[in-house]
Amino acid sequence: MTQETDSAGARQVLRRLRARKSALVAAAVLGLLVLFALAAPLLAGLEGQDSTTYHDNLVNSAAGGVPLGSFGGVSAEHWLGVEPGTGRDVFVRLCYGARVSLVVALGATVVQVLVGVALGVTAALGNKLADSVIGHLTDVLVALPFLAFAVALTAVVPADFPRPVLLVLVIGLLNGVGGLARLVRAQTLSLKKLDYVSAARLSGGSSWRIARRELLPALAAPVITYAAVLLPSNIVMEAGMSFLGVGVKPPTPSWGQMLSTATTWFRADPMYVVLPALLLFITTLAFTVLGDALRTALDPREASRLRVGRVGRVGRAGRVGRAGRRKEGAA
């Protein structure tokens, strides 16, 4: 019965998402971006370029490295032009940069969800000491100046440590975990008072079994909603850290790293600034719109609001019809 109920709830959420055109457009845009990132080697092969080869003959060294040609050196061989100063292909670097941005953001979100849910459930189901310790820890995480601490932490990590993994851990453990843990703790404390949770406890179920079978399914909707908010924030965080020079290191491309390089070229080659900034904006906007639609679809009050609206319209139509019939009868 529980599986049937969960399946019916999932179908209802999908119906609500399909009913929102903005959600469908955002999902289509994100699907194209994911394909853009996954197909990076194929697209690079189609163009005949790679992300690391320098083309000194395509930049004007006398002018400081400005790309030759219009729109940053756009040509049949370089579809979106070349990078100022180095002549590396911009299109291929954008493709591989999408991989870094999406992988880091998704990986950090997974870490945030796992750690935040674990801390929140443990605080709610544990003893007073565990609740107090986790409460103070989440207070520190919420009040922590993330960017300054992340810059200091990444600066002391050995250079041979994989930077994408480091970004996933730093962003995932320091950005948003405290807020998610607080949310999960509050929701779990409310769920503990419900009859079916009390019945599971009285039947001798362990805390782990109650959390796994009774609490976690009920926590799915608020956790997914919060994760949908964290995901675009993580993309911006990765871009900001790469922009400050503590993200992925060259020659590995990243949208934030490209923006950092572009700050000295925005007058001579504005396209080199516009392209990664536009992709970052589109990606963040699409995740934000989809997250908002998902929040609305998962809101259990959404169905009642829609039903009240329909009932109100039907009621008004019925009253208008009855008034018209009374006028006809009086005539």
Short mmCIF file of C-alpha atoms in Angstrom, two decimals:
data_model
loop_
_atom_site.label_atom_id
_atom_site.label_comp_id
_atom_site.label_asym_id
_atom_site.label_seq_id
_atom_site.Cartn_x
_atom_site.Cartn_y
_atom_site.Cartn_z
CA MET A 1 0.00 0.00 0.00
CA THR A 2 2.88 2.36 0.81
CA GLN A 3 4.54 1.72 -2.55
CA GLU A 4 1.25 2.34 -4.35
CA THR A 5 0.77 5.60 -2.44
CA ASP A 6 4.33 6.74 -3.22
CA SER A 7 3.84 5.89 -6.89
CA ALA A 8 0.57 7.82 -7.02
CA GLY A 9 2.25 10.79 -5.33
CA ALA A 10 5.13 10.73 -7.82
CA ARG A 11 2.68 10.67 -10.74
CA GLN A 12 0.81 13.61 -9.25
CA VAL A 13 4.04 15.61 -8.91
CA LEU A 14 4.96 14.84 -12.52
CA ARG A 15 1.51 15.95 -13.69
CA ARG A 16 1.90 19.24 -11.86
CA LEU A 17 5.35 19.78 -13.37
CA ARG A 18 4.10 19.02 -16.87
CA ALA A 19 1.32 21.55 -16.38
CA ARG A 20 3.87 24.35 -15.89
CA LYS A 21 5.39 25.53 -19.17
CA SER A 22 8.23 27.28 -17.36
CA ALA A 23 9.27 23.99 -15.75
CA LEU A 24 9.24 22.19 -19.11
CA VAL A 25 11.34 24.93 -20.72
CA ALA A 26 13.82 24.92 -17.81
CA ALA A 27 14.09 21.12 -17.94
CA ALA A 28 14.69 21.23 -21.71
CA VAL A 29 17.42 23.87 -21.30
CA LEU A 30 19.13 21.85 -18.57
CA GLY A 31 18.90 18.71 -20.70
CA LEU A 32 20.64 20.51 -23.56
CA LEU A 33 23.35 21.78 -21.19
CA VAL A 34 23.95 18.28 -19.86
CA LEU A 35 24.20 16.95 -23.42
CA PHE A 36 26.55 19.83 -24.22
CA ALA A 37 28.80 18.76 -21.34
CA LEU A 38 28.61 15.00 -21.96
CA ALA A 39 29.26 15.38 -25.68
CA ALA A 40 32.35 17.59 -25.17
CA PRO A 41 34.79 15.08 -26.76
CA LEU A 42 32.43 14.50 -29.69
CA LEU A 43 31.89 18.22 -30.27
CA ALA A 44 35.60 18.89 -30.01
CA GLY A 45 36.21 16.18 -32.60
CA LEU A 46 33.60 17.67 -34.92
CA GLU A 47 35.27 21.06 -34.71
CA GLY A 48 38.73 19.50 -34.96
CA GLN A 49 40.09 21.33 -31.91
CA ASP A 50 41.01 20.64 -28.28
CA SER A 51 41.00 22.68 -25.08
CA THR A 52 44.76 23.01 -24.51
CA THR A 53 46.45 23.70 -27.87
CA TYR A 54 47.80 27.23 -28.27
CA HIS A 55 47.36 29.03 -31.60
CA ASP A 56 49.83 31.90 -31.48
CA ASN A 57 49.18 32.70 -35.12
CA LEU A 58 45.55 33.60 -34.36
CA VAL A 59 46.31 36.40 -31.89
CA ASN A 60 47.90 39.78 -32.47
CA SER A 61 50.97 39.75 -30.23
CA ALA A 62 51.72 43.38 -31.11
CA ALA A 63 48.34 44.39 -29.63
CA GLY A 64 48.85 42.33 -26.47
CA GLY A 65 47.26 39.09 -27.69
CA VAL A 66 43.93 40.28 -29.08
CA PRO A 67 42.38 37.63 -31.37
CA LEU A 68 42.65 38.32 -35.06
CA GLY A 69 39.38 38.70 -36.95
CA SER A 70 35.92 39.77 -35.91
CA PHE A 71 33.96 38.55 -32.85
CA GLY A 72 37.05 37.18 -31.15
CA GLY A 73 38.37 35.27 -34.14
CA VAL A 74 35.22 33.37 -35.12
CA SER A 75 35.88 31.18 -38.16
CA ALA A 76 35.03 27.82 -39.69
CA GLU A 77 37.84 26.23 -37.64
CA HIS A 78 36.98 28.07 -34.39
CA TRP A 79 33.20 28.33 -34.07
CA LEU A 80 33.17 30.77 -31.14
CA GLY A 81 36.59 32.32 -31.64
CA VAL A 82 39.81 31.89 -29.69
CA GLU A 83 41.00 32.84 -26.23
CA PRO A 84 42.87 36.16 -26.01
CA GLY A 85 46.58 35.79 -25.35
CA THR A 86 46.73 32.04 -25.94
CA GLY A 87 44.58 31.35 -29.01
CA ARG A 88 42.95 28.30 -27.39
CA ASP A 89 39.57 27.37 -28.83
CA VAL A 90 36.72 29.00 -26.86
CA PHE A 91 33.97 26.59 -27.95
CA VAL A 92 35.81 23.49 -26.73
CA ARG A 93 36.78 25.16 -23.48
CA LEU A 94 33.15 26.08 -22.88
CA CYS A 95 32.16 22.45 -23.48
CA TYR A 96 34.67 21.08 -20.99
CA GLY A 97 34.00 23.95 -18.60
CA ALA A 98 30.35 22.88 -18.47
CA ARG A 99 31.52 19.49 -17.21
CA VAL A 100 33.43 21.04 -14.33
CA SER A 101 30.64 23.42 -13.32
CA LEU A 102 27.86 20.81 -13.43
CA VAL A 103 29.87 18.00 -11.81
CA VAL A 104 31.07 20.20 -8.95
CA ALA A 105 27.59 21.65 -8.36
CA LEU A 106 25.84 18.26 -8.45
CA GLY A 107 28.52 16.58 -6.33
CA ALA A 108 28.40 19.36 -3.73
CA THR A 109 24.60 19.12 -3.59
CA VAL A 110 24.77 15.37 -2.95
CA VAL A 111 27.27 15.95 -0.12
CA GLN A 112 25.06 18.68 1.35
CA VAL A 113 21.98 16.45 1.29
CA LEU A 114 23.73 13.43 2.82
CA VAL A 115 25.47 15.38 5.59
CA GLY A 116 22.54 17.71 6.29
CA VAL A 117 19.99 14.90 6.54
CA ALA A 118 22.32 12.82 8.73
CA LEU A 119 22.95 15.72 11.12
CA GLY A 120 19.28 16.77 11.29
CA VAL A 121 17.89 13.28 11.89
CA THR A 122 20.60 12.47 14.45
CA ALA A 123 19.90 15.69 16.34
CA ALA A 124 16.15 15.02 16.41
CA LEU A 125 16.35 11.33 17.35
CA GLY A 126 19.44 11.42 19.57
CA ASN A 127 19.82 12.44 23.20
CA LYS A 128 20.16 15.98 24.50
CA LEU A 129 23.95 15.91 24.25
CA ALA A 130 23.89 14.97 20.56
CA ASP A 131 21.22 17.58 19.86
CA SER A 132 23.24 20.26 21.65
CA VAL A 133 26.52 19.42 19.91
CA ILE A 134 24.93 19.27 16.46
CA GLY A 135 22.99 22.46 17.18
CA HIS A 136 26.19 24.37 18.01
CA LEU A 137 27.88 22.87 14.93
CA THR A 138 25.09 24.02 12.63
CA ASP A 139 25.21 27.49 14.22
CA VAL A 140 28.89 27.68 13.34
CA LEU A 141 28.28 26.49 9.79
CA VAL A 142 25.50 29.01 9.25
CA ALA A 143 27.53 31.92 10.65
CA LEU A 144 30.76 30.89 8.92
CA PRO A 145 32.00 33.33 6.23
CA PHE A 146 32.06 30.68 3.53
CA LEU A 147 34.06 32.37 0.80
CA ALA A 148 36.88 33.59 3.06
CA PHE A 149 37.16 30.24 4.82
CA ALA A 150 37.01 28.30 1.54
CA VAL A 151 39.77 30.42 0.00
CA ALA A 152 41.98 29.87 3.07
CA LEU A 153 41.27 26.13 3.11
CA THR A 154 41.94 25.55 -0.58
CA ALA A 155 45.17 27.54 -0.32
CA VAL A 156 46.70 25.10 2.20
CA VAL A 157 45.64 21.89 0.46
CA PRO A 158 48.46 20.21 -1.51
CA ALA A 159 48.54 21.19 -5.17
CA ASP A 160 48.39 17.57 -6.36
CA PHE A 161 44.98 17.02 -4.71
CA PRO A 162 42.27 16.88 -7.45
CA ARG A 163 40.71 20.33 -7.54
CA PRO A 164 37.19 19.26 -8.63
CA VAL A 165 37.03 16.83 -5.69
CA LEU A 166 38.31 19.53 -3.35
CA LEU A 167 35.66 21.97 -4.58
CA VAL A 168 32.93 19.35 -4.08
CA LEU A 169 34.03 18.75 -0.49
CA VAL A 170 34.56 22.41 0.42
CA ILE A 171 31.29 23.66 -1.08
CA GLY A 172 29.36 20.59 0.04
CA LEU A 173 30.50 20.69 3.66
CA LEU A 174 30.56 24.43 4.26
CA ASN A 175 27.78 25.94 2.14
CA GLY A 176 24.17 25.26 3.06
CA VAL A 177 24.65 22.22 5.29
CA GLY A 178 23.74 24.09 8.45
CA GLY A 179 20.46 25.37 7.04
CA LEU A 180 19.49 21.96 5.68
CA ALA A 181 20.33 20.27 9.00
CA ARG A 182 18.10 22.74 10.84
CA LEU A 183 15.27 22.14 8.41
CA VAL A 184 15.53 18.35 8.72
CA ARG A 185 15.71 18.52 12.51
CA ALA A 186 12.56 20.67 12.71
CA GLN A 187 10.67 18.43 10.29
CA THR A 188 11.79 15.28 12.12
CA LEU A 189 10.66 16.67 15.48
CA SER A 190 7.23 17.33 13.97
CA LEU A 191 7.03 13.87 12.41
CA LYS A 192 7.96 12.19 15.71
CA LYS A 193 4.62 13.32 17.16
CA LEU A 194 2.56 11.58 14.48
CA ASP A 195 0.69 8.39 15.34
CA TYR A 196 2.37 6.07 12.83
CA VAL A 197 5.85 7.03 14.10
CA SER A 198 4.76 6.51 17.69
CA ALA A 199 3.32 3.13 16.73
CA ALA A 200 6.60 2.12 15.09
CA ARG A 201 8.48 3.13 18.24
CA LEU A 202 6.09 1.21 20.52
CA SER A 203 6.43 -1.89 18.35
CA GLY A 204 10.13 -2.02 19.25
CA GLY A 205 11.64 -0.52 16.15
CA SER A 206 15.14 0.92 16.46
CA SER A 207 15.88 4.56 15.78
CA TRP A 208 17.64 3.64 12.52
CA ARG A 209 14.69 1.52 11.35
CA ILE A 210 12.20 4.29 12.23
CA ALA A 211 14.32 6.88 10.43
CA ARG A 212 14.77 4.70 7.34
CA ARG A 213 11.21 3.42 6.96
CA GLU A 214 9.03 6.13 8.50
CA LEU A 215 10.88 9.46 8.55
CA LEU A 216 13.07 9.60 5.45
CA PRO A 217 10.17 9.09 2.97
CA ALA A 218 8.28 11.93 4.64
CA LEU A 219 11.39 14.13 4.55
CA ALA A 220 11.90 13.64 0.81
CA ALA A 221 9.75 16.59 -0.31
CA PRO A 222 11.33 19.33 1.86
CA VAL A 223 14.84 17.97 1.29
CA ILE A 224 14.40 17.85 -2.50
CA THR A 225 13.00 21.37 -2.43
CA TYR A 226 15.95 22.67 -0.42
CA ALA A 227 18.42 20.83 -2.66
CA ALA A 228 16.83 22.47 -5.72
CA VAL A 229 17.62 25.84 -4.12
CA LEU A 230 21.19 24.84 -3.23
CA LEU A 231 22.11 23.58 -6.70
CA PRO A 232 22.18 26.95 -8.53
CA SER A 233 23.93 28.46 -5.51
CA ASN A 234 26.64 25.82 -5.81
CA ILE A 235 27.17 26.66 -9.49
CA VAL A 236 27.72 30.30 -8.55
CA MET A 237 30.05 29.30 -5.71
CA GLU A 238 32.21 27.18 -8.01
CA ALA A 239 32.38 30.00 -10.55
CA GLY A 240 33.26 32.50 -7.82
CA MET A 241 36.06 30.34 -6.42
CA SER A 242 37.48 29.72 -9.89
CA PHE A 243 37.17 33.44 -10.58
CA LEU A 244 39.28 34.14 -7.47
CA GLY A 245 41.91 31.65 -8.61
CA VAL A 246 41.30 28.96 -5.96
CA GLY A 247 39.13 26.70 -8.11
CA VAL A 248 40.25 24.35 -10.85
CA LYS A 249 43.73 25.04 -12.15
CA PRO A 250 44.73 25.57 -15.79
CA PRO A 251 44.75 23.99 -18.26
CA THR A 252 41.48 22.44 -16.99
CA PRO A 253 38.77 24.84 -18.23
CA SER A 254 36.00 26.29 -16.07
CA TRP A 255 33.43 28.98 -16.74
CA GLY A 256 34.51 30.90 -13.64
CA GLN A 257 38.16 30.58 -14.62
CA MET A 258 37.36 31.90 -18.10
CA LEU A 259 35.58 34.89 -16.54
CA SER A 260 38.60 35.52 -14.34
CA THR A 261 40.86 35.60 -17.41
CA ALA A 262 38.36 37.74 -19.31
CA THR A 263 38.46 40.63 -16.84
CA THR A 264 41.49 42.08 -18.65
CA TRP A 265 39.97 41.57 -22.11
CA PHE A 266 36.39 42.83 -21.79
CA ARG A 267 37.11 45.90 -23.91
CA ALA A 268 39.28 44.29 -26.59
CA ASP A 269 37.27 41.04 -26.85
CA PRO A 270 33.80 41.38 -25.25
CA MET A 271 32.62 38.01 -26.62
CA TYR A 272 35.11 36.20 -24.40
CA VAL A 273 33.32 37.73 -21.40
CA VAL A 274 29.77 37.35 -22.70
CA LEU A 275 29.89 33.64 -23.58
CA PRO A 276 30.81 32.08 -20.19
CA ALA A 277 28.75 34.70 -18.32
CA LEU A 278 25.72 33.94 -20.50
CA LEU A 279 26.05 30.20 -19.96
CA LEU A 280 26.35 30.71 -16.20
CA PHE A 281 23.27 32.94 -16.22
CA ILE A 282 21.20 30.51 -18.30
CA THR A 283 22.22 27.51 -16.18
CA THR A 284 21.52 29.26 -12.88
CA LEU A 285 18.20 30.63 -14.13
CA ALA A 286 17.07 27.24 -15.45
CA PHE A 287 17.91 25.48 -12.16
CA THR A 288 16.16 28.24 -10.20
CA VAL A 289 12.98 28.07 -12.32
CA LEU A 290 12.90 24.27 -12.17
CA GLY A 291 13.52 24.32 -8.43
CA ASP A 292 10.66 26.76 -7.91
CA ALA A 293 8.35 24.59 -10.02
CA LEU A 294 9.42 21.51 -8.08
CA ARG A 295 8.74 23.29 -4.79
CA THR A 296 5.23 24.15 -5.97
CA ALA A 297 4.60 20.61 -7.25
CA LEU A 298 5.72 19.05 -3.97
CA ASP A 299 3.65 21.45 -1.86
CA PRO A 300 0.69 19.41 -0.55
CA ARG A 301 -1.42 22.58 -0.39
CA GLU A 302 -1.09 23.15 -4.13
CA ALA A 303 -3.86 20.66 -4.96
CA SER A 304 -6.25 22.29 -2.50
CA ARG A 305 -5.55 25.74 -3.92
CA LEU A 306 -6.24 24.49 -7.43
CA ARG A 307 -9.37 22.70 -6.26
CA VAL A 308 -10.65 25.77 -4.44
CA GLY A 309 -10.03 27.84 -7.55
CA ARG A 310 -11.96 25.41 -9.72
CA VAL A 311 -14.80 25.16 -7.23
CA GLY A 312 -14.97 28.95 -7.04
CA ARG A 313 -15.17 29.25 -10.80
CA VAL A 314 -17.81 26.54 -11.03
CA GLY A 315 -19.78 28.18 -8.24
CA ARG A 316 -19.68 31.57 -9.92
CA ALA A 317 -20.74 30.02 -13.22
CA GLY A 318 -23.63 28.26 -11.51
CA ARG A 319 -24.81 31.46 -9.81
CA VAL A 320 -24.67 33.35 -13.12
CA GLY A 321 -26.67 30.58 -14.81
CA ARG A 322 -29.33 30.56 -12.08
CA ALA A 323 -29.60 34.35 -12.22
CA GLY A 324 -30.09 34.19 -15.99
CA ARG A 325 -32.82 31.58 -15.66
CA ARG A 326 -34.63 33.65 -13.05
CA LYS A 327 -34.61 36.67 -15.36
CA GLU A 328 -35.97 34.56 -18.20
CA GLY A 329 -38.72 33.22 -15.95
CA ALA A 330 -39.65 36.71 -14.75
CA ALA A 331 -39.84 37.91 -18.38
#
